[in-house]
Amino acid sequence: MASPSSHKKTPVHDLPTPEPDSPSLTRSRQPYRFSTLCATVDSPDADHKDQHGSSSVPIYQSATFKGVGNRYDYTRSGNPTRTHLEHHIAKISSAAHAFAVSSGMAALDVITRILKPGSEVIAGDDLYGGTNRLLTYLRKHMGVTVHHVDTTKAESVIPYLNPGKTAMVLLESPTNPLLKIVDIAGISALVKEKCEDAIVVVDNTMMSPYLQRPLEHGADIVYDSATKYLSGHHDLMAGIITCNRDDLAKDMAFIINSVGNALSPFDSFLLLRGTKTLAIRMDRQQSTAMLVAQMLSKLGFVTHYPGLPNHPGKEIHDRISDGYGAVLSFETGDKELSERIVAATRLWGISVSFGCVNSLISMPCVMSHASIDPAVRAARGLPEDLIRLCVGIEDPADLLDDLRHALIEAGAITFAANDFVRIPNPISRAVEKLALGEARTAPPRETREWFVSAPGKVILFGEHAVVHGVTAVAASVDLRCYGLTSPRYDNKISVHFVDINDYKHEWDIDELPWDAAVPIPKGEEHPDSLDMRVVEAIKARALPPESQMPPKTHAAAVAFLYLYMMMTFSGHRPAFHFICRSTLPIGAGLGSSASFSVCIATALLILHRRIELPTVPPPTRPPTVPGDPGHVHLSHRGRRAIPPEIAEEANKWAFVAEKVLHGNPSGVDNSVAVFGGALAYVRPGFGKRSGMDQIQGFRSLRFLLVDSKVPRDTKALVAGVARKKIAEPEFVGQLLDAIQVISNEARRALADPELPREMLLSGLAALIDENHAHLVSLGVSHPALESIRSITSASPYRLSTKLTGAGGGGCAVTLIPDDFADEALQSLISALEAQGYRPYVTAVGGSGLGILSPYDPIAVDENDDTPPLSPPMTPQPNAEAEPLRPSIRRRFEAVNVSELSKWASDRGKWLYV
């Protein structure tokens, strides 16, 4: 294919052209080329010839027309100026029908009104933000199912082609903003073969009819945002729809007339004028775009432009298109760097649109595609640092010079050896400041062991109903996850998940996929969305496939490595071994993943030196205990407290780990694991104040947790409640209201310091029974849970029990009164164990995150054959060998889980939240 500046393909348009004016000519005229068709506006028919011979189509700026039964009566239904425009657009689009409406999104709205509830749509995974927004609305409110697939692979649509249900396949090529290429012809053929009633719709805005005419390749409907190239001057908004099928044209004409979104006469006139220069504008724009793409690619930026020889879709694009267009995008590897580049340009105007005679620059993820959820953007591989360039008709030399200056000013390139070269691994100014200032020298190796722990959680009231806006009350349980870090001196990190299939793995630090990571500078927060490039790189290059790893270990390892890589800054990559133990049942709905997340987040924050525990002031009085370091801040529990800013930082990073593990967590579990005690949580979006509130004054309660050992499907249970709510809205609404009342009463009782203990326990017992009955009515209990409840409520125990968490299996919680006899409790435990259940006696509402203080003397168990945990007195002389130093690593790995809590508490004095 020729370069864009001389692409001059001569497709034959089956359109009317003038016959010879003179009988002396012996041959017919050749069909007009596209640029001639653009510049030549003819009359649709004899009725539209101007009586005065105007060389420009008149503006019929009239809302109404006189007469009865005439062609025009009301401009909403038809207007002569708009008819001229639609005739002209059909001519240059190889179309039988064309419609002009008020915007590109109005065009898509007209097209999607063809859909019915229950219809299925297949769409690409790299779409314009407005398209994604409309499809999301249809999915949520109109009962339309939308499947987003990678349409660059034609075969990817096959699993979703459902005869009788698939109604539409929506394509863009090139896609916006990653410039992916879609085989329109190939997909159209597949659709017609497998779902003959489905229509293929193509957004052709990026190309315009000049460079691509999808109707010629099997598409049924094509639409353009005529605001872009067809107009070319950004002085109007318009949308164009074209098709060749009479039935579709009739349906869309009816919709346009009904909703009244047809293009106004004046805008029709402006658009008709703009189309006359379409070819000459695009010739200049795409020739310059090729120069810009070549420059960026040469500098080493990942550049997306189908005209580059290394573009993966170039062969397909050359087959279906007549040029490469004037939009391209490139990646810098650093969002802040991209922001500086965009801000530093002068000729390139910052704008969300494209297709204008003026060159434009933007960052799609913060502009045109910002309406797409960050997690969705990440899942679809849309880089946050992506810059989109829309090339205009300015002099190419000026545009290239302006872009080079912006790259230099932003710190992306420099001039060396008589040429412009890219600065390797550009870093943000925050990191640069650290590198040039406080981090001039590498930080010392960490030679201490760090011991951390975090509790699990139990949802006391409001489970399932919380999804529908009801307040949930959750509290920490005195079953914990523990994590120990031991230094390594061989440039490796390793993990040992003792209680998750005794899983072990180690990595060479330098071989981790650092090229995919843009770490978060110290002092800055992780964005709302995960960096899916890092997640996918870890899965593909640092771990075996999930199917080849023991259950639950894959996700845990991904979360660990993700936090390790994203916390790295100033080149400091600590080497250590991390061991994880848990007294919590794994996967039973008691927050085991959240407590694990808090442990790895806290340990990594310490090892990456992103947090510092407060130094201990010198003693101001004679110590009352040998080795007492002096005053340390006391928490309300009388224990030494972790400073709130450290707890907040640990919670934020634990929430990031929870996202890796669960996708879209509420934040309740990790908050309870960090802060302990109890809290009330309300989801946003229900017309009342949302968020989490600590329940002050919460008094510890004793519970029996019983693991049913029955796996549960949380998503299925939540979906079942949602279906029941749709089918029986009044009944379910009453249940949700009743559960809200229970949560409110429980919250007031738990926070009331004046309420006698006996009244508190009896009141909670009644609320537990009532709450469980409502959950049964919602259909989320399970025979195993009912069996547990029948045992605990029977004589002689007569205790109150309810399901917790997801239900459907998982765990039950039983309130144990203060005066409940130990003999009776042991009898109950035996009865439950006899039925195959696993009971745990625990306290609810205790401490949160714990860090073993490195300042305190260690109380050594005389029967413990391992030395105590403490910082070494002197640095290790040999950095290459495993140090010979005091360590609790072997004992921590070997201690029985039933003894783990006591053993850990005996190590010394802990700092707690």
PDB file of N, CA, C and O in Angstrom, residues 205-262:
ATOM      1  N   THR A 205     -15.756   6.748  12.636  1.00  0.00           N
ATOM      2  CA  THR A 205     -15.346   8.127  12.855  1.00  0.00           C
ATOM      3  C   THR A 205     -13.862   8.330  12.622  1.00  0.00           C
ATOM      4  O   THR A 205     -13.448   9.354  12.063  1.00  0.00           O
ATOM      5  N   MET A 206     -13.031   7.387  13.048  1.00  0.00           N
ATOM      6  CA  MET A 206     -11.582   7.550  12.944  1.00  0.00           C
ATOM      7  C   MET A 206     -11.102   7.624  11.493  1.00  0.00           C
ATOM      8  O   MET A 206     -10.075   8.239  11.205  1.00  0.00           O
ATOM      9  N   MET A 207     -11.852   7.028  10.595  1.00  0.00           N
ATOM     10  CA  MET A 207     -11.411   6.963   9.202  1.00  0.00           C
ATOM     11  C   MET A 207     -12.163   7.918   8.289  1.00  0.00           C
ATOM     12  O   MET A 207     -11.592   8.478   7.359  1.00  0.00           O
ATOM     13  N   SER A 208     -13.464   8.083   8.514  1.00  0.00           N
ATOM     14  CA  SER A 208     -14.361   8.815   7.614  1.00  0.00           C
ATOM     15  C   SER A 208     -14.557   8.019   6.324  1.00  0.00           C
ATOM     16  O   SER A 208     -13.771   7.106   6.021  1.00  0.00           O
ATOM     17  N   PRO A 209     -15.567   8.366   5.540  1.00  0.00           N
ATOM     18  CA  PRO A 209     -15.786   7.621   4.282  1.00  0.00           C
ATOM     19  C   PRO A 209     -14.629   7.743   3.301  1.00  0.00           C
ATOM     20  O   PRO A 209     -14.514   6.929   2.386  1.00  0.00           O
ATOM     21  N   TYR A 210     -13.767   8.746   3.467  1.00  0.00           N
ATOM     22  CA  TYR A 210     -12.644   8.924   2.544  1.00  0.00           C
ATOM     23  C   TYR A 210     -11.679   7.743   2.615  1.00  0.00           C
ATOM     24  O   TYR A 210     -11.186   7.266   1.582  1.00  0.00           O
ATOM     25  N   LEU A 211     -11.401   7.257   3.824  1.00  0.00           N
ATOM     26  CA  LEU A 211     -10.391   6.226   3.997  1.00  0.00           C
ATOM     27  C   LEU A 211     -10.967   4.840   4.224  1.00  0.00           C
ATOM     28  O   LEU A 211     -10.246   3.857   4.114  1.00  0.00           O
ATOM     29  N   GLN A 212     -12.242   4.740   4.559  1.00  0.00           N
ATOM     30  CA  GLN A 212     -12.820   3.420   4.832  1.00  0.00           C
ATOM     31  C   GLN A 212     -14.334   3.478   4.691  1.00  0.00           C
ATOM     32  O   GLN A 212     -14.976   4.389   5.218  1.00  0.00           O
ATOM     33  N   ARG A 213     -14.884   2.516   3.969  1.00  0.00           N
ATOM     34  CA  ARG A 213     -16.327   2.438   3.763  1.00  0.00           C
ATOM     35  C   ARG A 213     -16.797   1.035   4.154  1.00  0.00           C
ATOM     36  O   ARG A 213     -16.863   0.122   3.325  1.00  0.00           O
ATOM     37  N   PRO A 214     -17.111   0.846   5.433  1.00  0.00           N
ATOM     38  CA  PRO A 214     -17.430  -0.496   5.944  1.00  0.00           C
ATOM     39  C   PRO A 214     -18.607  -1.167   5.259  1.00  0.00           C
ATOM     40  O   PRO A 214     -18.700  -2.397   5.273  1.00  0.00           O
ATOM     41  N   LEU A 215     -19.530  -0.387   4.681  1.00  0.00           N
ATOM     42  CA  LEU A 215     -20.641  -1.020   3.969  1.00  0.00           C
ATOM     43  C   LEU A 215     -20.140  -1.884   2.821  1.00  0.00           C
ATOM     44  O   LEU A 215     -20.794  -2.865   2.442  1.00  0.00           O
ATOM     45  N   GLU A 216     -18.983  -1.531   2.283  1.00  0.00           N
ATOM     46  CA  GLU A 216     -18.409  -2.326   1.193  1.00  0.00           C
ATOM     47  C   GLU A 216     -17.819  -3.640   1.689  1.00  0.00           C
ATOM     48  O   GLU A 216     -17.449  -4.497   0.885  1.00  0.00           O
ATOM     49  N   HIS A 217     -17.706  -3.785   3.036  1.00  0.00           N
ATOM     50  CA  HIS A 217     -17.067  -4.983   3.593  1.00  0.00           C
ATOM     51  C   HIS A 217     -18.028  -5.805   4.441  1.00  0.00           C
ATOM     52  O   HIS A 217     -17.591  -6.607   5.263  1.00  0.00           O
ATOM     53  N   GLY A 218     -19.328  -5.600   4.263  1.00  0.00           N
ATOM     54  CA  GLY A 218     -20.308  -6.458   4.914  1.00  0.00           C
ATOM     55  C   GLY A 218     -21.037  -5.845   6.073  1.00  0.00           C
ATOM     56  O   GLY A 218     -21.932  -6.482   6.644  1.00  0.00           O
ATOM     57  N   ALA A 219     -20.693  -4.640   6.498  1.00  0.00           N
ATOM     58  CA  ALA A 219     -21.402  -4.000   7.604  1.00  0.00           C
ATOM     59  C   ALA A 219     -22.830  -3.652   7.177  1.00  0.00           C
ATOM     60  O   ALA A 219     -23.097  -3.350   6.011  1.00  0.00           O
ATOM     61  N   ASP A 220     -23.750  -3.654   8.138  1.00  0.00           N
ATOM     62  CA  ASP A 220     -25.142  -3.311   7.859  1.00  0.00           C
ATOM     63  C   ASP A 220     -25.414  -1.830   8.109  1.00  0.00           C
ATOM     64  O   ASP A 220     -26.200  -1.211   7.382  1.00  0.00           O
ATOM     65  N   ILE A 221     -24.813  -1.282   9.145  1.00  0.00           N
ATOM     66  CA  ILE A 221     -24.997   0.129   9.487  1.00  0.00           C
ATOM     67  C   ILE A 221     -23.634   0.716   9.831  1.00  0.00           C
ATOM     68  O   ILE A 221     -22.818   0.079  10.507  1.00  0.00           O
ATOM     69  N   VAL A 222     -23.391   1.918   9.355  1.00  0.00           N
ATOM     70  CA  VAL A 222     -22.157   2.635   9.674  1.00  0.00           C
ATOM     71  C   VAL A 222     -22.554   3.996  10.231  1.00  0.00           C
ATOM     72  O   VAL A 222     -23.489   4.627   9.736  1.00  0.00           O
ATOM     73  N   TYR A 223     -21.849   4.425  11.281  1.00  0.00           N
ATOM     74  CA  TYR A 223     -22.111   5.764  11.783  1.00  0.00           C
ATOM     75  C   TYR A 223     -20.799   6.495  12.039  1.00  0.00           C
ATOM     76  O   TYR A 223     -19.755   5.887  12.283  1.00  0.00           O
ATOM     77  N   ASP A 224     -20.856   7.802  11.929  1.00  0.00           N
ATOM     78  CA  ASP A 224     -19.705   8.669  12.177  1.00  0.00           C
ATOM     79  C   ASP A 224     -20.131   9.796  13.108  1.00  0.00           C
ATOM     80  O   ASP A 224     -21.268  10.286  13.018  1.00  0.00           O
ATOM     81  N   SER A 225     -19.213  10.207  13.945  1.00  0.00           N
ATOM     82  CA  SER A 225     -19.383  11.500  14.597  1.00  0.00           C
ATOM     83  C   SER A 225     -18.912  12.532  13.585  1.00  0.00           C
ATOM     84  O   SER A 225     -17.713  12.744  13.399  1.00  0.00           O
ATOM     85  N   ALA A 226     -19.868  13.157  12.922  1.00  0.00           N
ATOM     86  CA  ALA A 226     -19.522  14.123  11.882  1.00  0.00           C
ATOM     87  C   ALA A 226     -18.916  15.397  12.463  1.00  0.00           C
ATOM     88  O   ALA A 226     -18.404  16.243  11.723  1.00  0.00           O
ATOM     89  N   THR A 227     -18.952  15.520  13.780  1.00  0.00           N
ATOM     90  CA  THR A 227     -18.243  16.599  14.457  1.00  0.00           C
ATOM     91  C   THR A 227     -16.756  16.546  14.121  1.00  0.00           C
ATOM     92  O   THR A 227     -16.079  17.576  14.124  1.00  0.00           O
ATOM     93  N   LYS A 228     -16.275  15.352  13.786  1.00  0.00           N
ATOM     94  CA  LYS A 228     -14.844  15.131  13.581  1.00  0.00           C
ATOM     95  C   LYS A 228     -14.474  15.426  12.121  1.00  0.00           C
ATOM     96  O   LYS A 228     -14.623  16.550  11.658  1.00  0.00           O
ATOM     97  N   TYR A 229     -14.043  14.428  11.371  1.00  0.00           N
ATOM     98  CA  TYR A 229     -13.445  14.674  10.057  1.00  0.00           C
ATOM     99  C   TYR A 229     -14.425  15.188   9.016  1.00  0.00           C
ATOM    100  O   TYR A 229     -14.062  15.990   8.153  1.00  0.00           O
ATOM    101  N   LEU A 230     -15.664  14.708   9.032  1.00  0.00           N
ATOM    102  CA  LEU A 230     -16.604  15.154   8.002  1.00  0.00           C
ATOM    103  C   LEU A 230     -16.804  16.663   8.053  1.00  0.00           C
ATOM    104  O   LEU A 230     -16.850  17.335   7.021  1.00  0.00           O
ATOM    105  N   SER A 231     -16.902  17.210   9.245  1.00  0.00           N
ATOM    106  CA  SER A 231     -16.988  18.663   9.386  1.00  0.00           C
ATOM    107  C   SER A 231     -15.602  19.292   9.309  1.00  0.00           C
ATOM    108  O   SER A 231     -15.349  20.184   8.507  1.00  0.00           O
ATOM    109  N   GLY A 232     -14.709  18.816  10.196  1.00  0.00           N
ATOM    110  CA  GLY A 232     -13.310  19.205  10.097  1.00  0.00           C
ATOM    111  C   GLY A 232     -12.923  20.472  10.808  1.00  0.00           C
ATOM    112  O   GLY A 232     -11.735  20.802  10.847  1.00  0.00           O
ATOM    113  N   HIS A 233     -13.871  21.223  11.355  1.00  0.00           N
ATOM    114  CA  HIS A 233     -13.516  22.509  11.934  1.00  0.00           C
ATOM    115  C   HIS A 233     -14.006  22.690  13.376  1.00  0.00           C
ATOM    116  O   HIS A 233     -13.799  23.758  13.966  1.00  0.00           O
ATOM    117  N   HIS A 234     -14.641  21.697  13.931  1.00  0.00           N
ATOM    118  CA  HIS A 234     -15.129  21.745  15.325  1.00  0.00           C
ATOM    119  C   HIS A 234     -16.001  22.967  15.585  1.00  0.00           C
ATOM    120  O   HIS A 234     -15.935  23.588  16.649  1.00  0.00           O
ATOM    121  N   ASP A 235     -16.802  23.301  14.588  1.00  0.00           N
ATOM    122  CA  ASP A 235     -17.740  24.420  14.778  1.00  0.00           C
ATOM    123  C   ASP A 235     -19.183  23.937  14.751  1.00  0.00           C
ATOM    124  O   ASP A 235     -20.110  24.735  14.653  1.00  0.00           O
ATOM    125  N   LEU A 236     -19.378  22.630  14.807  1.00  0.00           N
ATOM    126  CA  LEU A 236     -20.734  22.076  14.876  1.00  0.00           C
ATOM    127  C   LEU A 236     -20.659  20.682  15.476  1.00  0.00           C
ATOM    128  O   LEU A 236     -19.590  20.077  15.560  1.00  0.00           O
ATOM    129  N   MET A 237     -21.810  20.184  15.922  1.00  0.00           N
ATOM    130  CA  MET A 237     -21.928  18.804  16.364  1.00  0.00           C
ATOM    131  C   MET A 237     -22.933  18.097  15.470  1.00  0.00           C
ATOM    132  O   MET A 237     -23.994  18.644  15.164  1.00  0.00           O
ATOM    133  N   ALA A 238     -22.557  16.908  15.025  1.00  0.00           N
ATOM    134  CA  ALA A 238     -23.452  16.170  14.131  1.00  0.00           C
ATOM    135  C   ALA A 238     -23.077  14.700  14.134  1.00  0.00           C
ATOM    136  O   ALA A 238     -21.944  14.328  14.460  1.00  0.00           O
ATOM    137  N   GLY A 239     -24.039  13.874  13.784  1.00  0.00           N
ATOM    138  CA  GLY A 239     -23.805  12.448  13.610  1.00  0.00           C
ATOM    139  C   GLY A 239     -24.396  11.999  12.291  1.00  0.00           C
ATOM    140  O   GLY A 239     -25.410  12.538  11.841  1.00  0.00           O
ATOM    141  N   ILE A 240     -23.758  11.011  11.676  1.00  0.00           N
ATOM    142  CA  ILE A 240     -24.213  10.492  10.382  1.00  0.00           C
ATOM    143  C   ILE A 240     -24.423   8.987  10.492  1.00  0.00           C
ATOM    144  O   ILE A 240     -23.602   8.273  11.078  1.00  0.00           O
ATOM    145  N   ILE A 241     -25.520   8.513   9.952  1.00  0.00           N
ATOM    146  CA  ILE A 241     -25.807   7.075   9.878  1.00  0.00           C
ATOM    147  C   ILE A 241     -26.006   6.719   8.413  1.00  0.00           C
ATOM    148  O   ILE A 241     -26.729   7.420   7.691  1.00  0.00           O
ATOM    149  N   THR A 242     -25.380   5.646   7.957  1.00  0.00           N
ATOM    150  CA  THR A 242     -25.581   5.176   6.579  1.00  0.00           C
ATOM    151  C   THR A 242     -25.879   3.689   6.590  1.00  0.00           C
ATOM    152  O   THR A 242     -25.414   2.949   7.457  1.00  0.00           O
ATOM    153  N   CYS A 243     -26.655   3.245   5.608  1.00  0.00           N
ATOM    154  CA  CYS A 243     -26.938   1.821   5.456  1.00  0.00           C
ATOM    155  C   CYS A 243     -27.449   1.566   4.038  1.00  0.00           C
ATOM    156  O   CYS A 243     -27.778   2.497   3.297  1.00  0.00           O
ATOM    157  N   ASN A 244     -27.531   0.298   3.687  1.00  0.00           N
ATOM    158  CA  ASN A 244     -28.039  -0.093   2.369  1.00  0.00           C
ATOM    159  C   ASN A 244     -29.333  -0.885   2.447  1.00  0.00           C
ATOM    160  O   ASN A 244     -29.921  -1.195   1.414  1.00  0.00           O
ATOM    161  N   ARG A 245     -29.769  -1.206   3.655  1.00  0.00           N
ATOM    162  CA  ARG A 245     -30.977  -2.017   3.815  1.00  0.00           C
ATOM    163  C   ARG A 245     -32.190  -1.123   4.015  1.00  0.00           C
ATOM    164  O   ARG A 245     -32.229  -0.270   4.908  1.00  0.00           O
ATOM    165  N   ASP A 246     -33.203  -1.350   3.197  1.00  0.00           N
ATOM    166  CA  ASP A 246     -34.410  -0.526   3.274  1.00  0.00           C
ATOM    167  C   ASP A 246     -35.132  -0.699   4.604  1.00  0.00           C
ATOM    168  O   ASP A 246     -35.690   0.263   5.141  1.00  0.00           O
ATOM    169  N   ASP A 247     -35.147  -1.939   5.152  1.00  0.00           N
ATOM    170  CA  ASP A 247     -35.880  -2.163   6.401  1.00  0.00           C
ATOM    171  C   ASP A 247     -35.233  -1.423   7.563  1.00  0.00           C
ATOM    172  O   ASP A 247     -35.918  -0.803   8.384  1.00  0.00           O
ATOM    173  N   LEU A 248     -33.900  -1.454   7.619  1.00  0.00           N
ATOM    174  CA  LEU A 248     -33.216  -0.729   8.684  1.00  0.00           C
ATOM    175  C   LEU A 248     -33.395   0.773   8.515  1.00  0.00           C
ATOM    176  O   LEU A 248     -33.572   1.507   9.492  1.00  0.00           O
ATOM    177  N   ALA A 249     -33.342   1.231   7.269  1.00  0.00           N
ATOM    178  CA  ALA A 249     -33.518   2.665   7.014  1.00  0.00           C
ATOM    179  C   ALA A 249     -34.903   3.125   7.447  1.00  0.00           C
ATOM    180  O   ALA A 249     -35.062   4.206   8.038  1.00  0.00           O
ATOM    181  N   LYS A 250     -35.903   2.303   7.190  1.00  0.00           N
ATOM    182  CA  LYS A 250     -37.272   2.664   7.583  1.00  0.00           C
ATOM    183  C   LYS A 250     -37.396   2.761   9.100  1.00  0.00           C
ATOM    184  O   LYS A 250     -37.992   3.711   9.629  1.00  0.00           O
ATOM    185  N   ASP A 251     -36.804   1.780   9.819  1.00  0.00           N
ATOM    186  CA  ASP A 251     -36.869   1.794  11.289  1.00  0.00           C
ATOM    187  C   ASP A 251     -36.162   3.024  11.857  1.00  0.00           C
ATOM    188  O   ASP A 251     -36.672   3.690  12.765  1.00  0.00           O
ATOM    189  N   MET A 252     -35.004   3.344  11.318  1.00  0.00           N
ATOM    190  CA  MET A 252     -34.235   4.461  11.870  1.00  0.00           C
ATOM    191  C   MET A 252     -34.881   5.797  11.516  1.00  0.00           C
ATOM    192  O   MET A 252     -34.852   6.741  12.333  1.00  0.00           O
ATOM    193  N   ALA A 253     -35.451   5.904  10.336  1.00  0.00           N
ATOM    194  CA  ALA A 253     -36.150   7.135   9.972  1.00  0.00           C
ATOM    195  C   ALA A 253     -37.324   7.381  10.914  1.00  0.00           C
ATOM    196  O   ALA A 253     -37.585   8.514  11.333  1.00  0.00           O
ATOM    197  N   PHE A 254     -38.022   6.315  11.265  1.00  0.00           N
ATOM    198  CA  PHE A 254     -39.144   6.442  12.207  1.00  0.00           C
ATOM    199  C   PHE A 254     -38.649   6.932  13.576  1.00  0.00           C
ATOM    200  O   PHE A 254     -39.249   7.812  14.194  1.00  0.00           O
ATOM    201  N   ILE A 255     -37.537   6.349  14.053  1.00  0.00           N
ATOM    202  CA  ILE A 255     -36.999   6.733  15.364  1.00  0.00           C
ATOM    203  C   ILE A 255     -36.573   8.197  15.361  1.00  0.00           C
ATOM    204  O   ILE A 255     -36.893   8.959  16.286  1.00  0.00           O
ATOM    205  N   ILE A 256     -35.871   8.618  14.314  1.00  0.00           N
ATOM    206  CA  ILE A 256     -35.387  10.000  14.243  1.00  0.00           C
ATOM    207  C   ILE A 256     -36.554  10.977  14.229  1.00  0.00           C
ATOM    208  O   ILE A 256     -36.543  12.000  14.924  1.00  0.00           O
ATOM    209  N   ASN A 257     -37.569  10.670  13.470  1.00  0.00           N
ATOM    210  CA  ASN A 257     -38.741  11.538  13.424  1.00  0.00           C
ATOM    211  C   ASN A 257     -39.467  11.550  14.764  1.00  0.00           C
ATOM    212  O   ASN A 257     -39.989  12.581  15.203  1.00  0.00           O
ATOM    213  N   SER A 258     -39.474  10.401  15.447  1.00  0.00           N
ATOM    214  CA  SER A 258     -40.196  10.297  16.712  1.00  0.00           C
ATOM    215  C   SER A 258     -39.504  11.059  17.832  1.00  0.00           C
ATOM    216  O   SER A 258     -40.144  11.782  18.595  1.00  0.00           O
ATOM    217  N   VAL A 259     -38.173  10.903  17.930  1.00  0.00           N
ATOM    218  CA  VAL A 259     -37.469  11.532  19.054  1.00  0.00           C
ATOM    219  C   VAL A 259     -37.020  12.944  18.728  1.00  0.00           C
ATOM    220  O   VAL A 259     -36.704  13.724  19.615  1.00  0.00           O
ATOM    221  N   GLY A 260     -36.970  13.283  17.445  1.00  0.00           N
ATOM    222  CA  GLY A 260     -36.671  14.655  17.057  1.00  0.00           C
ATOM    223  C   GLY A 260     -35.223  15.059  17.202  1.00  0.00           C
ATOM    224  O   GLY A 260     -34.928  16.205  17.572  1.00  0.00           O
ATOM    225  N   ASN A 261     -34.290  14.150  16.879  1.00  0.00           N
ATOM    226  CA  ASN A 261     -32.879  14.505  17.011  1.00  0.00           C
ATOM    227  C   ASN A 261     -32.197  14.705  15.657  1.00  0.00           C
ATOM    228  O   ASN A 261     -30.978  14.594  15.538  1.00  0.00           O
ATOM    229  N   ALA A 262     -32.998  14.976  14.620  1.00  0.00           N
ATOM    230  CA  ALA A 262     -32.421  15.236  13.305  1.00  0.00           C
ATOM    231  C   ALA A 262     -31.611  16.529  13.335  1.00  0.00           C
ATOM    232  O   ALA A 262     -31.869  17.440  14.122  1.00  0.00           O
TER     233      ALA A 262
END
